Short mmCIF file of C-alpha atoms and ligand atoms in Angstrom, two decimals:
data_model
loop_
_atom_site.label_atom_id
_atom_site.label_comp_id
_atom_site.label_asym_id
_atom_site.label_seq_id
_atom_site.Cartn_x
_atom_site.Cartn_y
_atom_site.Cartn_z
CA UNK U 1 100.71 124.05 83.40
CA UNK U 2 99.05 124.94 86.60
CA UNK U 3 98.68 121.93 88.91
CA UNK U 4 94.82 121.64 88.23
CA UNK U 5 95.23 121.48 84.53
CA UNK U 6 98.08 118.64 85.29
CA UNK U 7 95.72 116.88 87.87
CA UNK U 8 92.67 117.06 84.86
CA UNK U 9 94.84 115.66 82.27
CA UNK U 10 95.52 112.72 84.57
CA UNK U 11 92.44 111.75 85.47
CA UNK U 12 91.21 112.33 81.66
CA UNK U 13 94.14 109.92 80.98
CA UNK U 14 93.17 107.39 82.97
CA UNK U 15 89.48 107.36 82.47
CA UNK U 16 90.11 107.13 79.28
CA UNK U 17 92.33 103.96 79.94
CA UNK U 18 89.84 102.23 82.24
CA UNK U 19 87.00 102.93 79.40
CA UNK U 20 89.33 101.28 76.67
CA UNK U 21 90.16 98.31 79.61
CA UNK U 22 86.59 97.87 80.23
CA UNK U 23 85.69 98.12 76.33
CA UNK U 24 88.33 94.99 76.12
CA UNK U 25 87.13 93.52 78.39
CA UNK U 26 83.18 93.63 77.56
CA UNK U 27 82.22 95.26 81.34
CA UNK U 28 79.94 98.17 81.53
CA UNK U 29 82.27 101.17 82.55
CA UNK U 30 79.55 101.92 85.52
CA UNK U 31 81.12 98.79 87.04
CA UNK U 32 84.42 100.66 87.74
CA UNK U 33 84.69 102.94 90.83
CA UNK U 34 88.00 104.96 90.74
CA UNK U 35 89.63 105.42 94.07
CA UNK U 36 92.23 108.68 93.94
CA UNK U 37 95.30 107.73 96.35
CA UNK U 38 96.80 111.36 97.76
CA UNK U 39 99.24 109.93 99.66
CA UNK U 40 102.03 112.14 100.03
CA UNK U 41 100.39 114.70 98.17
CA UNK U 42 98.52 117.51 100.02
CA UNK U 43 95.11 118.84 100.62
CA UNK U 44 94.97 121.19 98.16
CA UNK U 45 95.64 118.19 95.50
CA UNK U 46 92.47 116.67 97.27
CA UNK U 47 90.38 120.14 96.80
CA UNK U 48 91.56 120.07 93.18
CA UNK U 49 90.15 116.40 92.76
CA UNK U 50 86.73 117.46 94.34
CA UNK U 51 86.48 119.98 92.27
CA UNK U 52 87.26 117.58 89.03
CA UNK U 53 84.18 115.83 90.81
CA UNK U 54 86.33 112.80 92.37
CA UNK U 55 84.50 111.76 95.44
CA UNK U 56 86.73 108.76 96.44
CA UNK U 57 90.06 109.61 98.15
CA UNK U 58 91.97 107.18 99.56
CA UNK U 59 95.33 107.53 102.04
CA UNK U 60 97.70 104.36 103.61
CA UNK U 61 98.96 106.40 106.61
CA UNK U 62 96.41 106.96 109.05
CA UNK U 63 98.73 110.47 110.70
CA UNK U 64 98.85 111.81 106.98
CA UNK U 65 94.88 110.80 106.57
CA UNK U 66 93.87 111.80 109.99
CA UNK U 67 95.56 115.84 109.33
CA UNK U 68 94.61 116.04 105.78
CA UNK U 69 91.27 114.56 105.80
CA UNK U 70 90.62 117.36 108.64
CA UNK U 71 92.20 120.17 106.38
CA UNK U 72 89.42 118.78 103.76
CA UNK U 73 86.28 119.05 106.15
CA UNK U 74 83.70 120.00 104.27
CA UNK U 75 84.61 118.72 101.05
CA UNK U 76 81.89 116.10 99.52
CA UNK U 77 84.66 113.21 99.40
CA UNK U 78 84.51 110.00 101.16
CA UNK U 79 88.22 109.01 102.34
CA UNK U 80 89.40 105.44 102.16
CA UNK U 81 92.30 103.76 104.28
CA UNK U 82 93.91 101.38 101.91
CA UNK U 83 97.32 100.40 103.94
CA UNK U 84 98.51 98.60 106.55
CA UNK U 85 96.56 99.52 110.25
CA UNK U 86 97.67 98.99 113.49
CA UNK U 87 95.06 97.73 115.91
CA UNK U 88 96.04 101.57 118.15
CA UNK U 89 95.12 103.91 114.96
CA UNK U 90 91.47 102.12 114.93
CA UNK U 91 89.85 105.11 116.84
CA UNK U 92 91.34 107.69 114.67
CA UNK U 93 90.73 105.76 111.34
CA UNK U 94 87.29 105.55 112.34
CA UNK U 95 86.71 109.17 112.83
CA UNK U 96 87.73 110.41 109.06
CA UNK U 97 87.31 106.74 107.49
CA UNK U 98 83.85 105.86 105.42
CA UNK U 99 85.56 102.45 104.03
CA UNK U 100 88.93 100.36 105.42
CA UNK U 101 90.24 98.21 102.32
CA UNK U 102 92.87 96.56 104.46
CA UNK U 103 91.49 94.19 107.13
CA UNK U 104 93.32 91.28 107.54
CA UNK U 105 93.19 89.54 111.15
CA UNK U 106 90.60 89.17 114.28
CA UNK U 107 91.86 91.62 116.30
CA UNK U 108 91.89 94.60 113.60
CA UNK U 109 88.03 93.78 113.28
CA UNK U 110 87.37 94.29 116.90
CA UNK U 111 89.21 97.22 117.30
CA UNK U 112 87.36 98.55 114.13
CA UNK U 113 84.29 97.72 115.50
CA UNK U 114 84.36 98.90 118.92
CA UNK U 115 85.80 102.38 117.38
CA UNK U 116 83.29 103.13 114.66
CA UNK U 117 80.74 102.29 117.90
CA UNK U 118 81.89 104.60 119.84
CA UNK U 119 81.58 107.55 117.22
CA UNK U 120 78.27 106.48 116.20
CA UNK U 121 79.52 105.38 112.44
CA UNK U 122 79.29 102.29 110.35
CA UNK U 123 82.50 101.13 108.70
CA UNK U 124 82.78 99.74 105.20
CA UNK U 125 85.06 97.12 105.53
CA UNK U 126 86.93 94.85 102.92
CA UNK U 127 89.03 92.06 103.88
CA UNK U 128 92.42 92.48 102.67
CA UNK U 129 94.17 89.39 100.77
CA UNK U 130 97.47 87.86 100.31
CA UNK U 131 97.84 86.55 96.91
CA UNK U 132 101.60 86.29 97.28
CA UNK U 133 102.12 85.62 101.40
CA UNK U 134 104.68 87.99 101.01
CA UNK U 135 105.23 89.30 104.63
CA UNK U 136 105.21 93.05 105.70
CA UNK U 137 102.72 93.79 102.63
CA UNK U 138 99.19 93.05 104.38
CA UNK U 139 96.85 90.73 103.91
CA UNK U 140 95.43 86.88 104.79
CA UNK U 141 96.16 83.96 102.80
CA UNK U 142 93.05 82.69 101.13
CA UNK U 143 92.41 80.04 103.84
CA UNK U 144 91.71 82.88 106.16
CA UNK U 145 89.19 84.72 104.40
CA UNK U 146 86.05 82.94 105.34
CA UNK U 147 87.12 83.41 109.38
CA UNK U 148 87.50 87.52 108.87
CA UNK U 149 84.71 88.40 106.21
CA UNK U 150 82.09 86.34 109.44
CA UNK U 151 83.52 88.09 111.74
CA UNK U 152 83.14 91.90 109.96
CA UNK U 153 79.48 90.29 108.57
CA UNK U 154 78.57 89.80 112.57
CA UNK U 155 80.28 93.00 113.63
CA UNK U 156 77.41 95.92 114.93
CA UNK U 157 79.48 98.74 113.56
CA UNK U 158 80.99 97.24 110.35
CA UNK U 159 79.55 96.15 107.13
CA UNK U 160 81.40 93.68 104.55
CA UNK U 161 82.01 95.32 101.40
CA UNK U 162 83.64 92.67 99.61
CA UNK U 163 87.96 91.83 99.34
CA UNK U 164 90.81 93.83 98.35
CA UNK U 165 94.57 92.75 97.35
CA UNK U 166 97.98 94.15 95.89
CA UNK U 167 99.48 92.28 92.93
CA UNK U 168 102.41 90.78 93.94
CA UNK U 169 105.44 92.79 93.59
CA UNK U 170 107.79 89.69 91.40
CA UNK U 171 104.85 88.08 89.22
CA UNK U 172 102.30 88.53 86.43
CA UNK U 173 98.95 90.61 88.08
CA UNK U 174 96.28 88.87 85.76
CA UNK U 175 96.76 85.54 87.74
CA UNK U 176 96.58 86.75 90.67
CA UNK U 177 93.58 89.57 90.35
CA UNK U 178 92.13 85.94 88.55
CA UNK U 179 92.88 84.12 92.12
CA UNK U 180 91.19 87.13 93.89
CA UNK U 181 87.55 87.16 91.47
CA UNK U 182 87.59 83.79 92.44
CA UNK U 183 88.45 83.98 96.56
CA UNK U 184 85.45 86.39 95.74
CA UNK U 185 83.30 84.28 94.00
CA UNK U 186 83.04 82.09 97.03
CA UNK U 187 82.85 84.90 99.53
CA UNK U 188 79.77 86.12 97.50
CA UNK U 189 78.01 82.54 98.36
CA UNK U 190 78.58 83.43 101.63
CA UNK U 191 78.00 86.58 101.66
CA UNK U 192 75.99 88.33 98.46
CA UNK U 193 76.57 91.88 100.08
CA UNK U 194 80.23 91.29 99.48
CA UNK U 195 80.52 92.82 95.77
CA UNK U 196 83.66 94.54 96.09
CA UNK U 197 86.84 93.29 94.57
CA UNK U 198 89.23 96.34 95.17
CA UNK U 199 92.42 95.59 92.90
CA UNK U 200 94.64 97.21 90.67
CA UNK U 201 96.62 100.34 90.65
CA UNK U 202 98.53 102.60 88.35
CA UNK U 203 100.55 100.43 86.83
CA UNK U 204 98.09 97.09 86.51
CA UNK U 205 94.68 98.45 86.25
CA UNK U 206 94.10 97.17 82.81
CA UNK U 207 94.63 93.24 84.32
CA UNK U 208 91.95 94.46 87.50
CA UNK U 209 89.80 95.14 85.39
CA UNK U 210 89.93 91.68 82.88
CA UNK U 211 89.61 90.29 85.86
CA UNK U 212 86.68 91.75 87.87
CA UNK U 213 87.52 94.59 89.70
CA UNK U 214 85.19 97.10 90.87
CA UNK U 215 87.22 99.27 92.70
CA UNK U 216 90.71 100.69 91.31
CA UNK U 217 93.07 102.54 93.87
CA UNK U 218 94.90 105.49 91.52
CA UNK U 219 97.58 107.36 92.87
CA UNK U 220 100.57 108.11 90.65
CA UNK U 221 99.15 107.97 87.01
CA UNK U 222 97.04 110.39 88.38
CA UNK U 223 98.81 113.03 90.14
CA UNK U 224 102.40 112.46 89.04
CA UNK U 225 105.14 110.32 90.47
CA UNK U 226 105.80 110.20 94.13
CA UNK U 227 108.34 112.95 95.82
CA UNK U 228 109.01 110.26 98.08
CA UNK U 229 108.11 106.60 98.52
CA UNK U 230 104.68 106.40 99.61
C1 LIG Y 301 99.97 103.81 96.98
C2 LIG Y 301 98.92 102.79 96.87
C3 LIG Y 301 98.13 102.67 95.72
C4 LIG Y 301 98.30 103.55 94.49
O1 LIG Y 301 99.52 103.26 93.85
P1 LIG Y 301 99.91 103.90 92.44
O2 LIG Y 301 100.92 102.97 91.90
O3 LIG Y 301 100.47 105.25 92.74
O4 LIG Y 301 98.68 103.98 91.61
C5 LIG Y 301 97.15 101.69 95.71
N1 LIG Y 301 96.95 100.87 96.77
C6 LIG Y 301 97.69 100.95 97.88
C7 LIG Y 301 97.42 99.99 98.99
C8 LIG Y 301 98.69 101.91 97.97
O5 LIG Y 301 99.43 101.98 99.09
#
């Protein structure tokens, strides 16, 4: 099968699992934006996706993003940094970046801010959180939420989207997606612009969506298992 034809039947697979999840569920299927994750897959995978009519792409590195989001110039996608940032990639995330899922302490939202500033854009911003306090994964506990969603609210440059998180790599996802529709429950007193709740990925989609997601991030049910660990 030619690698478009394999790319199709993935995306046909998992619509149709996020239409039978949101049937279960009793959620309008319009509630469900599917995020594509090319991460170590190249552009030509992305050009294939456009094509399909996917207009969400998202990336964790921000060298892989920065070179492949330039190699797709042109294309009608909107890329969208889903991993771990380091306060010095903020200028070059904010050049390719329309939305930055992973936002997790003070300083990330300054540098954020003063970068999408200085090229003129407004950032989409999601605060990203920790639902297991695993370290190394990303992420502020729940107690921290309120202190970086204000902050990205009262940023010029940025807007808040809403929160994002990773199930936790040793438990159950339903509980915890359930802890995160309810972090954003509050947040949405808060803040009503903050409808976003961008959870659940190949493998736990179907608990995302029981449990309120809007936004899934699909990488390897998609376009195949990862040559190397992404
Ligand atoms: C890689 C990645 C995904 C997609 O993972 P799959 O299991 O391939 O669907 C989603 N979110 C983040 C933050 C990722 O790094």
């Amino acid at each position: 099968m030619s690698r478009a034809a394999d790319i199709a039947a993935g995306l046909e697979r998992t619509h149709k699992r996020v239409a039978e999840a949101c049937a279960a569920a009793g959620r309008d299927r319009s509630e469900l934006t599917i995020i594509v994750i090319t991460k170590t897959y190249p552009a030509t995978d992305v050009a294939i996706l456009s094509d399909l009519g996917v207009r969400d792409i998202g990336e964790n590195r921000d060298q892989e993003a920065a070179a492949k989001a330039a190699e797709c110039a042109g294309l009608p996608v909107r890329w969208h940094f889903v991993g771990q940032l380091q306060t010095n990639k903020a200028n070059s995330v904010a050049r390719y970046a329309s939305v930055v899922h992973s936002v997790d302490r003070p300083r990330l939202v300054r540098a954020l801010d003063r970068a999408a500033g200085n090229e003129g854009r407004r950032l989409d911003c999601l605060v990203q959180v920790s639902l297991d306090g695993a370290p190394g994964r990303g992420g502020v506990m729940a107690d921290g939420v309120s202190e970086i969603a204000g902050m990205i609210a009262d940023a010029a440059s940025l807007r808040l989207a809403g929160v994002m998180a990773v199930a936790p790599l040793e438990a159950e996802p339903g509980p915890a997606f359930a802890e995160l529709a309810r972090i954003s429950g509050w947040l949405r007193k808060e803040h009503p612009e903050a409808t976003w709740i961008s959870a659940g990925m190949s493998a736990d989609m179907e608990a995302a969506i029981a449990h309120g997601a809007t936004h899934l991030r699909v990488g390897s049910a998609i376009l195949g298992k990862r040559p190397y660990p992404g």
